[in-house]
Amino acid sequence: AMNRALAGSLTAAGVDVHDLRICPLPVVRADTARNADAGVYLRTTLGAPESLDLVILDRTGTDRSVRDQKRLERTLGRRDFRRALPGEIGDIHSPHRTIDDYAGQLASVIDTSGVAQANLKVVIDTGLGAASLVLPRVLTSLGITVLTVNNRLDEEQPTSTLRSYHAGMARLGELVANSRSDLGVRFDPTGERLSIVD
């Protein structure tokens, strides 16, 4: 609902919107840097599933400075901006290959020499988040044995609490030990933070 409201508000202000729908933040950062003048990312606040964060990105895909954010808040609060005329209303586009493009770009810049020869066995926990949409595309080119858990989106658990994080890490440790894997990796629901278990 918030995504639709935000997209509608931006188009009403004369902005063309690329709606990436559910996507990990790193993918949004990369797409913003390639295809947009700015970006906005909505996510559930870490550890507070009833709250939302609005991450505002500049044209390079990095977070806007606190000063820029305060300036934007003041402008919106004062309603000190030009309204779009009817012929200037923006459009909403939903690109279809954003995740594939990101996976291809990521694979092209990572040095994978020696990875296949290392004969790695890895357990990956996608944290029931958006990383589950990207990891299968990225991992296919690495030549490693992967056991993936929680590889789906769970709308009932949009963020992890401290308690669920520790339980997930304990479970990941058990899976790594029981499967005799080389390491385990757990992503947070946004796909931007990871924790590693040896």
JSON list of N, CA, C and O in Angstrom, two decimals, residues 41-100:
[
{"chain": "A", "resi": 41, "resn": "TYR", "atom": "N", "xyz": [13.61, 3.75, -1.53]},
{"chain": "A", "resi": 41, "resn": "TYR", "atom": "CA", "xyz": [13.44, 2.35, -1.15]},
{"chain": "A", "resi": 41, "resn": "TYR", "atom": "C", "xyz": [12.63, 2.30, 0.15]},
{"chain": "A", "resi": 41, "resn": "TYR", "atom": "O", "xyz": [12.98, 2.96, 1.12]},
{"chain": "A", "resi": 42, "resn": "LEU", "atom": "N", "xyz": [11.56, 1.54, 0.14]},
{"chain": "A", "resi": 42, "resn": "LEU", "atom": "CA", "xyz": [10.74, 1.32, 1.34]},
{"chain": "A", "resi": 42, "resn": "LEU", "atom": "C", "xyz": [11.12, -0.03, 1.94]},
{"chain": "A", "resi": 42, "resn": "LEU", "atom": "O", "xyz": [11.18, -1.03, 1.22]},
{"chain": "A", "resi": 43, "resn": "ARG", "atom": "N", "xyz": [11.37, -0.05, 3.23]},
{"chain": "A", "resi": 43, "resn": "ARG", "atom": "CA", "xyz": [11.66, -1.32, 3.89]},
{"chain": "A", "resi": 43, "resn": "ARG", "atom": "C", "xyz": [11.12, -1.28, 5.31]},
{"chain": "A", "resi": 43, "resn": "ARG", "atom": "O", "xyz": [10.94, -0.22, 5.91]},
{"chain": "A", "resi": 44, "resn": "THR", "atom": "N", "xyz": [10.91, -2.45, 5.85]},
{"chain": "A", "resi": 44, "resn": "THR", "atom": "CA", "xyz": [10.51, -2.57, 7.23]},
{"chain": "A", "resi": 44, "resn": "THR", "atom": "C", "xyz": [11.72, -2.28, 8.11]},
{"chain": "A", "resi": 44, "resn": "THR", "atom": "O", "xyz": [12.82, -2.73, 7.83]},
{"chain": "A", "resi": 45, "resn": "THR", "atom": "N", "xyz": [11.53, -1.51, 9.15]},
{"chain": "A", "resi": 45, "resn": "THR", "atom": "CA", "xyz": [12.62, -1.16, 10.05]},
{"chain": "A", "resi": 45, "resn": "THR", "atom": "C", "xyz": [13.15, -2.43, 10.71]},
{"chain": "A", "resi": 45, "resn": "THR", "atom": "O", "xyz": [12.38, -3.26, 11.18]},
{"chain": "A", "resi": 46, "resn": "LEU", "atom": "N", "xyz": [14.47, -2.58, 10.72]},
{"chain": "A", "resi": 46, "resn": "LEU", "atom": "CA", "xyz": [15.10, -3.76, 11.30]},
{"chain": "A", "resi": 46, "resn": "LEU", "atom": "C", "xyz": [14.67, -3.93, 12.75]},
{"chain": "A", "resi": 46, "resn": "LEU", "atom": "O", "xyz": [14.84, -3.03, 13.57]},
{"chain": "A", "resi": 47, "resn": "GLY", "atom": "N", "xyz": [14.07, -5.07, 13.06]},
{"chain": "A", "resi": 47, "resn": "GLY", "atom": "CA", "xyz": [13.65, -5.37, 14.42]},
{"chain": "A", "resi": 47, "resn": "GLY", "atom": "C", "xyz": [12.32, -4.76, 14.83]},
{"chain": "A", "resi": 47, "resn": "GLY", "atom": "O", "xyz": [11.86, -4.98, 15.94]},
{"chain": "A", "resi": 48, "resn": "ALA", "atom": "N", "xyz": [11.68, -3.98, 13.95]},
{"chain": "A", "resi": 48, "resn": "ALA", "atom": "CA", "xyz": [10.40, -3.34, 14.27]},
{"chain": "A", "resi": 48, "resn": "ALA", "atom": "C", "xyz": [9.44, -3.52, 13.09]},
{"chain": "A", "resi": 48, "resn": "ALA", "atom": "O", "xyz": [9.29, -2.64, 12.24]},
{"chain": "A", "resi": 49, "resn": "PRO", "atom": "N", "xyz": [8.78, -4.68, 13.01]},
{"chain": "A", "resi": 49, "resn": "PRO", "atom": "CA", "xyz": [7.95, -4.99, 11.84]},
{"chain": "A", "resi": 49, "resn": "PRO", "atom": "C", "xyz": [6.77, -4.04, 11.62]},
{"chain": "A", "resi": 49, "resn": "PRO", "atom": "O", "xyz": [6.20, -4.01, 10.55]},
{"chain": "A", "resi": 50, "resn": "GLU", "atom": "N", "xyz": [6.41, -3.24, 12.62]},
{"chain": "A", "resi": 50, "resn": "GLU", "atom": "CA", "xyz": [5.30, -2.30, 12.46]},
{"chain": "A", "resi": 50, "resn": "GLU", "atom": "C", "xyz": [5.75, -0.94, 11.92]},
{"chain": "A", "resi": 50, "resn": "GLU", "atom": "O", "xyz": [4.94, -0.05, 11.73]},
{"chain": "A", "resi": 51, "resn": "SER", "atom": "N", "xyz": [7.04, -0.78, 11.66]},
{"chain": "A", "resi": 51, "resn": "SER", "atom": "CA", "xyz": [7.58, 0.50, 11.21]},
{"chain": "A", "resi": 51, "resn": "SER", "atom": "C", "xyz": [8.19, 0.38, 9.82]},
{"chain": "A", "resi": 51, "resn": "SER", "atom": "O", "xyz": [8.60, -0.70, 9.40]},
{"chain": "A", "resi": 52, "resn": "LEU", "atom": "N", "xyz": [8.26, 1.52, 9.12]},
{"chain": "A", "resi": 52, "resn": "LEU", "atom": "CA", "xyz": [8.86, 1.57, 7.78]},
{"chain": "A", "resi": 52, "resn": "LEU", "atom": "C", "xyz": [9.99, 2.58, 7.74]},
{"chain": "A", "resi": 52, "resn": "LEU", "atom": "O", "xyz": [9.92, 3.62, 8.39]},
{"chain": "A", "resi": 53, "resn": "ASP", "atom": "N", "xyz": [11.02, 2.26, 6.96]},
{"chain": "A", "resi": 53, "resn": "ASP", "atom": "CA", "xyz": [12.09, 3.20, 6.66]},
{"chain": "A", "resi": 53, "resn": "ASP", "atom": "C", "xyz": [11.93, 3.62, 5.21]},
{"chain": "A", "resi": 53, "resn": "ASP", "atom": "O", "xyz": [11.60, 2.81, 4.35]},
{"chain": "A", "resi": 54, "resn": "LEU", "atom": "N", "xyz": [12.20, 4.87, 4.95]},
{"chain": "A", "resi": 54, "resn": "LEU", "atom": "CA", "xyz": [12.21, 5.40, 3.60]},
{"chain": "A", "resi": 54, "resn": "LEU", "atom": "C", "xyz": [13.66, 5.78, 3.31]},
{"chain": "A", "resi": 54, "resn": "LEU", "atom": "O", "xyz": [14.19, 6.72, 3.89]},
{"chain": "A", "resi": 55, "resn": "VAL", "atom": "N", "xyz": [14.33, 5.02, 2.45]},
{"chain": "A", "resi": 55, "resn": "VAL", "atom": "CA", "xyz": [15.73, 5.27, 2.11]},
{"chain": "A", "resi": 55, "resn": "VAL", "atom": "C", "xyz": [15.75, 6.06, 0.81]},
{"chain": "A", "resi": 55, "resn": "VAL", "atom": "O", "xyz": [15.24, 5.60, -0.20]},
{"chain": "A", "resi": 56, "resn": "ILE", "atom": "N", "xyz": [16.34, 7.26, 0.85]},
{"chain": "A", "resi": 56, "resn": "ILE", "atom": "CA", "xyz": [16.39, 8.11, -0.33]},
{"chain": "A", "resi": 56, "resn": "ILE", "atom": "C", "xyz": [17.81, 8.06, -0.90]},
{"chain": "A", "resi": 56, "resn": "ILE", "atom": "O", "xyz": [18.79, 8.30, -0.18]},
{"chain": "A", "resi": 57, "resn": "LEU", "atom": "N", "xyz": [17.91, 7.71, -2.18]},
{"chain": "A", "resi": 57, "resn": "LEU", "atom": "CA", "xyz": [19.19, 7.50, -2.84]},
{"chain": "A", "resi": 57, "resn": "LEU", "atom": "C", "xyz": [19.49, 8.62, -3.83]},
{"chain": "A", "resi": 57, "resn": "LEU", "atom": "O", "xyz": [18.57, 9.16, -4.46]},
{"chain": "A", "resi": 58, "resn": "ASP", "atom": "N", "xyz": [20.77, 8.93, -3.99]},
{"chain": "A", "resi": 58, "resn": "ASP", "atom": "CA", "xyz": [21.14, 9.92, -5.00]},
{"chain": "A", "resi": 58, "resn": "ASP", "atom": "C", "xyz": [21.37, 9.20, -6.34]},
{"chain": "A", "resi": 58, "resn": "ASP", "atom": "O", "xyz": [21.13, 8.00, -6.45]},
{"chain": "A", "resi": 59, "resn": "ARG", "atom": "N", "xyz": [21.84, 9.93, -7.35]},
{"chain": "A", "resi": 59, "resn": "ARG", "atom": "CA", "xyz": [21.96, 9.34, -8.68]},
{"chain": "A", "resi": 59, "resn": "ARG", "atom": "C", "xyz": [23.02, 8.24, -8.76]},
{"chain": "A", "resi": 59, "resn": "ARG", "atom": "O", "xyz": [23.04, 7.48, -9.72]},
{"chain": "A", "resi": 60, "resn": "THR", "atom": "N", "xyz": [23.88, 8.13, -7.76]},
{"chain": "A", "resi": 60, "resn": "THR", "atom": "CA", "xyz": [24.88, 7.05, -7.75]},
{"chain": "A", "resi": 60, "resn": "THR", "atom": "C", "xyz": [24.39, 5.82, -6.98]},
{"chain": "A", "resi": 60, "resn": "THR", "atom": "O", "xyz": [25.09, 4.83, -6.90]},
{"chain": "A", "resi": 61, "resn": "GLY", "atom": "N", "xyz": [23.19, 5.90, -6.39]},
{"chain": "A", "resi": 61, "resn": "GLY", "atom": "CA", "xyz": [22.65, 4.78, -5.64]},
{"chain": "A", "resi": 61, "resn": "GLY", "atom": "C", "xyz": [23.04, 4.77, -4.18]},
{"chain": "A", "resi": 61, "resn": "GLY", "atom": "O", "xyz": [22.72, 3.82, -3.46]},
{"chain": "A", "resi": 62, "resn": "THR", "atom": "N", "xyz": [23.73, 5.80, -3.71]},
{"chain": "A", "resi": 62, "resn": "THR", "atom": "CA", "xyz": [24.10, 5.86, -2.29]},
{"chain": "A", "resi": 62, "resn": "THR", "atom": "C", "xyz": [23.07, 6.68, -1.52]},
{"chain": "A", "resi": 62, "resn": "THR", "atom": "O", "xyz": [22.34, 7.47, -2.10]},
{"chain": "A", "resi": 63, "resn": "ASP", "atom": "N", "xyz": [23.04, 6.49, -0.21]},
{"chain": "A", "resi": 63, "resn": "ASP", "atom": "CA", "xyz": [22.09, 7.24, 0.62]},
{"chain": "A", "resi": 63, "resn": "ASP", "atom": "C", "xyz": [22.37, 8.73, 0.51]},
{"chain": "A", "resi": 63, "resn": "ASP", "atom": "O", "xyz": [23.52, 9.16, 0.50]},
{"chain": "A", "resi": 64, "resn": "ARG", "atom": "N", "xyz": [21.30, 9.50, 0.46]},
{"chain": "A", "resi": 64, "resn": "ARG", "atom": "CA", "xyz": [21.45, 10.96, 0.46]},
{"chain": "A", "resi": 64, "resn": "ARG", "atom": "C", "xyz": [22.02, 11.39, 1.81]},
{"chain": "A", "resi": 64, "resn": "ARG", "atom": "O", "xyz": [21.77, 10.75, 2.83]},
{"chain": "A", "resi": 65, "resn": "SER", "atom": "N", "xyz": [22.73, 12.48, 1.83]},
{"chain": "A", "resi": 65, "resn": "SER", "atom": "CA", "xyz": [23.30, 12.99, 3.08]},
{"chain": "A", "resi": 65, "resn": "SER", "atom": "C", "xyz": [22.17, 13.44, 4.01]},
{"chain": "A", "resi": 65, "resn": "SER", "atom": "O", "xyz": [21.06, 13.74, 3.56]},
{"chain": "A", "resi": 66, "resn": "VAL", "atom": "N", "xyz": [22.46, 13.49, 5.30]},
{"chain": "A", "resi": 66, "resn": "VAL", "atom": "CA", "xyz": [21.48, 13.95, 6.27]},
{"chain": "A", "resi": 66, "resn": "VAL", "atom": "C", "xyz": [21.05, 15.38, 5.94]},
{"chain": "A", "resi": 66, "resn": "VAL", "atom": "O", "xyz": [19.86, 15.71, 6.03]},
{"chain": "A", "resi": 67, "resn": "ARG", "atom": "N", "xyz": [21.98, 16.21, 5.50]},
{"chain": "A", "resi": 67, "resn": "ARG", "atom": "CA", "xyz": [21.65, 17.58, 5.13]},
{"chain": "A", "resi": 67, "resn": "ARG", "atom": "C", "xyz": [20.65, 17.62, 3.97]},
{"chain": "A", "resi": 67, "resn": "ARG", "atom": "O", "xyz": [19.67, 18.36, 4.01]},
{"chain": "A", "resi": 68, "resn": "ASP", "atom": "N", "xyz": [20.87, 16.79, 2.95]},
{"chain": "A", "resi": 68, "resn": "ASP", "atom": "CA", "xyz": [19.94, 16.74, 1.82]},
{"chain": "A", "resi": 68, "resn": "ASP", "atom": "C", "xyz": [18.57, 16.23, 2.26]},
{"chain": "A", "resi": 68, "resn": "ASP", "atom": "O", "xyz": [17.54, 16.71, 1.79]},
{"chain": "A", "resi": 69, "resn": "GLN", "atom": "N", "xyz": [18.56, 15.25, 3.16]},
{"chain": "A", "resi": 69, "resn": "GLN", "atom": "CA", "xyz": [17.29, 14.72, 3.64]},
{"chain": "A", "resi": 69, "resn": "GLN", "atom": "C", "xyz": [16.51, 15.78, 4.41]},
{"chain": "A", "resi": 69, "resn": "GLN", "atom": "O", "xyz": [15.28, 15.91, 4.24]},
{"chain": "A", "resi": 70, "resn": "LYS", "atom": "N", "xyz": [17.20, 16.54, 5.26]},
{"chain": "A", "resi": 70, "resn": "LYS", "atom": "CA", "xyz": [16.53, 17.62, 6.02]},
{"chain": "A", "resi": 70, "resn": "LYS", "atom": "C", "xyz": [15.98, 18.68, 5.07]},
{"chain": "A", "resi": 70, "resn": "LYS", "atom": "O", "xyz": [14.88, 19.18, 5.27]},
{"chain": "A", "resi": 71, "resn": "ARG", "atom": "N", "xyz": [16.75, 19.03, 4.04]},
{"chain": "A", "resi": 71, "resn": "ARG", "atom": "CA", "xyz": [16.30, 20.01, 3.05]},
{"chain": "A", "resi": 71, "resn": "ARG", "atom": "C", "xyz": [15.04, 19.51, 2.34]},
{"chain": "A", "resi": 71, "resn": "ARG", "atom": "O", "xyz": [14.09, 20.26, 2.14]},
{"chain": "A", "resi": 72, "resn": "LEU", "atom": "N", "xyz": [15.02, 18.23, 1.99]},
{"chain": "A", "resi": 72, "resn": "LEU", "atom": "CA", "xyz": [13.85, 17.65, 1.34]},
{"chain": "A", "resi": 72, "resn": "LEU", "atom": "C", "xyz": [12.64, 17.67, 2.27]},
{"chain": "A", "resi": 72, "resn": "LEU", "atom": "O", "xyz": [11.52, 18.01, 1.85]},
{"chain": "A", "resi": 73, "resn": "GLU", "atom": "N", "xyz": [12.85, 17.32, 3.54]},
{"chain": "A", "resi": 73, "resn": "GLU", "atom": "CA", "xyz": [11.76, 17.36, 4.52]},
{"chain": "A", "resi": 73, "resn": "GLU", "atom": "C", "xyz": [11.18, 18.76, 4.65]},
{"chain": "A", "resi": 73, "resn": "GLU", "atom": "O", "xyz": [9.96, 18.94, 4.72]},
{"chain": "A", "resi": 74, "resn": "ARG", "atom": "N", "xyz": [12.06, 19.77, 4.72]},
{"chain": "A", "resi": 74, "resn": "ARG", "atom": "CA", "xyz": [11.59, 21.16, 4.82]},
{"chain": "A", "resi": 74, "resn": "ARG", "atom": "C", "xyz": [10.79, 21.56, 3.58]},
{"chain": "A", "resi": 74, "resn": "ARG", "atom": "O", "xyz": [9.74, 22.19, 3.68]},
{"chain": "A", "resi": 75, "resn": "THR", "atom": "N", "xyz": [11.27, 21.19, 2.41]},
{"chain": "A", "resi": 75, "resn": "THR", "atom": "CA", "xyz": [10.58, 21.53, 1.16]},
{"chain": "A", "resi": 75, "resn": "THR", "atom": "C", "xyz": [9.20, 20.88, 1.13]},
{"chain": "A", "resi": 75, "resn": "THR", "atom": "O", "xyz": [8.20, 21.54, 0.79]},
{"chain": "A", "resi": 76, "resn": "LEU", "atom": "N", "xyz": [9.11, 19.62, 1.50]},
{"chain": "A", "resi": 76, "resn": "LEU", "atom": "CA", "xyz": [7.83, 18.93, 1.51]},
{"chain": "A", "resi": 76, "resn": "LEU", "atom": "C", "xyz": [6.91, 19.49, 2.59]},
{"chain": "A", "resi": 76, "resn": "LEU", "atom": "O", "xyz": [5.70, 19.65, 2.38]},
{"chain": "A", "resi": 77, "resn": "GLY", "atom": "N", "xyz": [7.47, 19.79, 3.77]},
{"chain": "A", "resi": 77, "resn": "GLY", "atom": "CA", "xyz": [6.67, 20.34, 4.86]},
{"chain": "A", "resi": 77, "resn": "GLY", "atom": "C", "xyz": [6.08, 21.70, 4.53]},
{"chain": "A", "resi": 77, "resn": "GLY", "atom": "O", "xyz": [4.93, 21.99, 4.89]},
{"chain": "A", "resi": 78, "resn": "ARG", "atom": "N", "xyz": [6.84, 22.53, 3.83]},
{"chain": "A", "resi": 78, "resn": "ARG", "atom": "CA", "xyz": [6.35, 23.86, 3.45]},
{"chain": "A", "resi": 78, "resn": "ARG", "atom": "C", "xyz": [5.51, 23.82, 2.17]},
{"chain": "A", "resi": 78, "resn": "ARG", "atom": "O", "xyz": [4.92, 24.81, 1.78]},
{"chain": "A", "resi": 79, "resn": "ARG", "atom": "N", "xyz": [5.52, 22.66, 1.52]},
{"chain": "A", "resi": 79, "resn": "ARG", "atom": "CA", "xyz": [4.85, 22.50, 0.21]},
{"chain": "A", "resi": 79, "resn": "ARG", "atom": "C", "xyz": [5.39, 23.51, -0.79]},
{"chain": "A", "resi": 79, "resn": "ARG", "atom": "O", "xyz": [4.66, 24.10, -1.57]},
{"chain": "A", "resi": 80, "resn": "ASP", "atom": "N", "xyz": [6.70, 23.66, -0.74]},
{"chain": "A", "resi": 80, "resn": "ASP", "atom": "CA", "xyz": [7.38, 24.65, -1.55]},
{"chain": "A", "resi": 80, "resn": "ASP", "atom": "C", "xyz": [7.92, 23.99, -2.83]},
{"chain": "A", "resi": 80, "resn": "ASP", "atom": "O", "xyz": [9.13, 23.92, -3.05]},
{"chain": "A", "resi": 81, "resn": "PHE", "atom": "N", "xyz": [7.04, 23.49, -3.66]},
{"chain": "A", "resi": 81, "resn": "PHE", "atom": "CA", "xyz": [7.43, 22.89, -4.92]},
{"chain": "A", "resi": 81, "resn": "PHE", "atom": "C", "xyz": [6.34, 23.13, -5.95]},
{"chain": "A", "resi": 81, "resn": "PHE", "atom": "O", "xyz": [5.19, 23.34, -5.62]},
{"chain": "A", "resi": 82, "resn": "ARG", "atom": "N", "xyz": [6.75, 23.10, -7.20]},
{"chain": "A", "resi": 82, "resn": "ARG", "atom": "CA", "xyz": [5.81, 23.37, -8.29]},
{"chain": "A", "resi": 82, "resn": "ARG", "atom": "C", "xyz": [4.95, 22.14, -8.54]},
{"chain": "A", "resi": 82, "resn": "ARG", "atom": "O", "xyz": [5.44, 21.02, -8.57]},
{"chain": "A", "resi": 83, "resn": "ARG", "atom": "N", "xyz": [3.67, 22.34, -8.69]},
{"chain": "A", "resi": 83, "resn": "ARG", "atom": "CA", "xyz": [2.74, 21.25, -9.00]},
{"chain": "A", "resi": 83, "resn": "ARG", "atom": "C", "xyz": [2.80, 20.93, -10.49]},
{"chain": "A", "resi": 83, "resn": "ARG", "atom": "O", "xyz": [2.98, 21.81, -11.32]},
{"chain": "A", "resi": 84, "resn": "ALA", "atom": "N", "xyz": [2.65, 19.68, -10.83]},
{"chain": "A", "resi": 84, "resn": "ALA", "atom": "CA", "xyz": [2.67, 19.26, -12.24]},
{"chain": "A", "resi": 84, "resn": "ALA", "atom": "C", "xyz": [1.34, 19.61, -12.90]},
{"chain": "A", "resi": 84, "resn": "ALA", "atom": "O", "xyz": [0.27, 19.45, -12.31]},
{"chain": "A", "resi": 85, "resn": "LEU", "atom": "N", "xyz": [1.42, 20.08, -14.13]},
{"chain": "A", "resi": 85, "resn": "LEU", "atom": "CA", "xyz": [0.22, 20.34, -14.92]},
{"chain": "A", "resi": 85, "resn": "LEU", "atom": "C", "xyz": [-0.29, 19.00, -15.44]},
{"chain": "A", "resi": 85, "resn": "LEU", "atom": "O", "xyz": [0.45, 18.01, -15.49]},
{"chain": "A", "resi": 86, "resn": "PRO", "atom": "N", "xyz": [-1.56, 18.93, -15.87]},
{"chain": "A", "resi": 86, "resn": "PRO", "atom": "CA", "xyz": [-2.11, 17.64, -16.31]},
{"chain": "A", "resi": 86, "resn": "PRO", "atom": "C", "xyz": [-1.27, 16.93, -17.38]},
{"chain": "A", "resi": 86, "resn": "PRO", "atom": "O", "xyz": [-1.13, 15.72, -17.36]},
{"chain": "A", "resi": 87, "resn": "GLY", "atom": "N", "xyz": [-0.67, 17.67, -18.29]},
{"chain": "A", "resi": 87, "resn": "GLY", "atom": "CA", "xyz": [0.14, 17.04, -19.33]},
{"chain": "A", "resi": 87, "resn": "GLY", "atom": "C", "xyz": [1.52, 16.62, -18.86]},
{"chain": "A", "resi": 87, "resn": "GLY", "atom": "O", "xyz": [2.28, 16.00, -19.61]},
{"chain": "A", "resi": 88, "resn": "GLU", "atom": "N", "xyz": [1.88, 16.95, -17.64]},
{"chain": "A", "resi": 88, "resn": "GLU", "atom": "CA", "xyz": [3.21, 16.63, -17.10]},
{"chain": "A", "resi": 88, "resn": "GLU", "atom": "C", "xyz": [3.20, 15.46, -16.12]},
{"chain": "A", "resi": 88, "resn": "GLU", "atom": "O", "xyz": [4.24, 15.13, -15.54]},
{"chain": "A", "resi": 89, "resn": "ILE", "atom": "N", "xyz": [2.05, 14.84, -15.91]},
{"chain": "A", "resi": 89, "resn": "ILE", "atom": "CA", "xyz": [1.95, 13.71, -14.97]},
{"chain": "A", "resi": 89, "resn": "ILE", "atom": "C", "xyz": [2.90, 12.60, -15.44]},
{"chain": "A", "resi": 89, "resn": "ILE", "atom": "O", "xyz": [2.96, 12.26, -16.62]},
{"chain": "A", "resi": 90, "resn": "GLY", "atom": "N", "xyz": [3.64, 12.03, -14.50]},
{"chain": "A", "resi": 90, "resn": "GLY", "atom": "CA", "xyz": [4.61, 10.98, -14.82]},
{"chain": "A", "resi": 90, "resn": "GLY", "atom": "C", "xyz": [3.97, 9.63, -15.07]},
{"chain": "A", "resi": 90, "resn": "GLY", "atom": "O", "xyz": [2.77, 9.43, -14.85]},
{"chain": "A", "resi": 91, "resn": "ASP", "atom": "N", "xyz": [4.78, 8.70, -15.53]},
{"chain": "A", "resi": 91, "resn": "ASP", "atom": "CA", "xyz": [4.34, 7.33, -15.79]},
{"chain": "A", "resi": 91, "resn": "ASP", "atom": "C", "xyz": [5.02, 6.36, -14.83]},
{"chain": "A", "resi": 91, "resn": "ASP", "atom": "O", "xyz": [6.10, 6.66, -14.30]},
{"chain": "A", "resi": 92, "resn": "ILE", "atom": "N", "xyz": [4.42, 5.21, -14.64]},
{"chain": "A", "resi": 92, "resn": "ILE", "atom": "CA", "xyz": [5.01, 4.13, -13.85]},
{"chain": "A", "resi": 92, "resn": "ILE", "atom": "C", "xyz": [5.41, 3.02, -14.80]},
{"chain": "A", "resi": 92, "resn": "ILE", "atom": "O", "xyz": [4.59, 2.54, -15.59]},
{"chain": "A", "resi": 93, "resn": "HIS", "atom": "N", "xyz": [6.69, 2.64, -14.76]},
{"chain": "A", "resi": 93, "resn": "HIS", "atom": "CA", "xyz": [7.21, 1.55, -15.58]},
{"chain": "A", "resi": 93, "resn": "HIS", "atom": "C", "xyz": [7.67, 0.44, -14.64]},
{"chain": "A", "resi": 93, "resn": "HIS", "atom": "O", "xyz": [8.24, 0.72, -13.59]},
{"chain": "A", "resi": 94, "resn": "SER", "atom": "N", "xyz": [7.46, -0.79, -15.03]},
{"chain": "A", "resi": 94, "resn": "SER", "atom": "CA", "xyz": [7.94, -1.94, -14.25]},
{"chain": "A", "resi": 94, "resn": "SER", "atom": "C", "xyz": [8.93, -2.72, -15.09]},
{"chain": "A", "resi": 94, "resn": "SER", "atom": "O", "xyz": [8.53, -3.58, -15.88]},
{"chain": "A", "resi": 95, "resn": "PRO", "atom": "N", "xyz": [10.22, -2.41, -14.98]},
{"chain": "A", "resi": 95, "resn": "PRO", "atom": "CA", "xyz": [11.22, -3.15, -15.76]},
{"chain": "A", "resi": 95, "resn": "PRO", "atom": "C", "xyz": [11.20, -4.63, -15.40]},
{"chain": "A", "resi": 95, "resn": "PRO", "atom": "O", "xyz": [11.00, -4.99, -14.24]},
{"chain": "A", "resi": 96, "resn": "HIS", "atom": "N", "xyz": [11.41, -5.48, -16.39]},
{"chain": "A", "resi": 96, "resn": "HIS", "atom": "CA", "xyz": [11.26, -6.93, -16.16]},
{"chain": "A", "resi": 96, "resn": "HIS", "atom": "C", "xyz": [12.57, -7.66, -15.92]},
{"chain": "A", "resi": 96, "resn": "HIS", "atom": "O", "xyz": [12.57, -8.76, -15.38]},
{"chain": "A", "resi": 97, "resn": "ARG", "atom": "N", "xyz": [13.69, -7.11, -16.32]},
{"chain": "A", "resi": 97, "resn": "ARG", "atom": "CA", "xyz": [14.95, -7.84, -16.23]},
{"chain": "A", "resi": 97, "resn": "ARG", "atom": "C", "xyz": [15.92, -7.22, -15.21]},
{"chain": "A", "resi": 97, "resn": "ARG", "atom": "O", "xyz": [17.12, -7.45, -15.29]},
{"chain": "A", "resi": 98, "resn": "THR", "atom": "N", "xyz": [15.42, -6.47, -14.28]},
{"chain": "A", "resi": 98, "resn": "THR", "atom": "CA", "xyz": [16.29, -5.77, -13.34]},
{"chain": "A", "resi": 98, "resn": "THR", "atom": "C", "xyz": [17.17, -6.73, -12.55]},
{"chain": "A", "resi": 98, "resn": "THR", "atom": "O", "xyz": [18.39, -6.52, -12.44]},
{"chain": "A", "resi": 99, "resn": "ILE", "atom": "N", "xyz": [16.60, -7.79, -12.02]},
{"chain": "A", "resi": 99, "resn": "ILE", "atom": "CA", "xyz": [17.38, -8.74, -11.21]},
{"chain": "A", "resi": 99, "resn": "ILE", "atom": "C", "xyz": [18.36, -9.50, -12.09]},
{"chain": "A", "resi": 99, "resn": "ILE", "atom": "O", "xyz": [19.52, -9.71, -11.71]},
{"chain": "A", "resi": 100, "resn": "ASP", "atom": "N", "xyz": [17.95, -9.90, -13.29]},
{"chain": "A", "resi": 100, "resn": "ASP", "atom": "CA", "xyz": [18.87, -10.59, -14.20]},
{"chain": "A", "resi": 100, "resn": "ASP", "atom": "C", "xyz": [20.03, -9.67, -14.59]},
{"chain": "A", "resi": 100, "resn": "ASP", "atom": "O", "xyz": [21.18, -10.11, -14.66]}
]
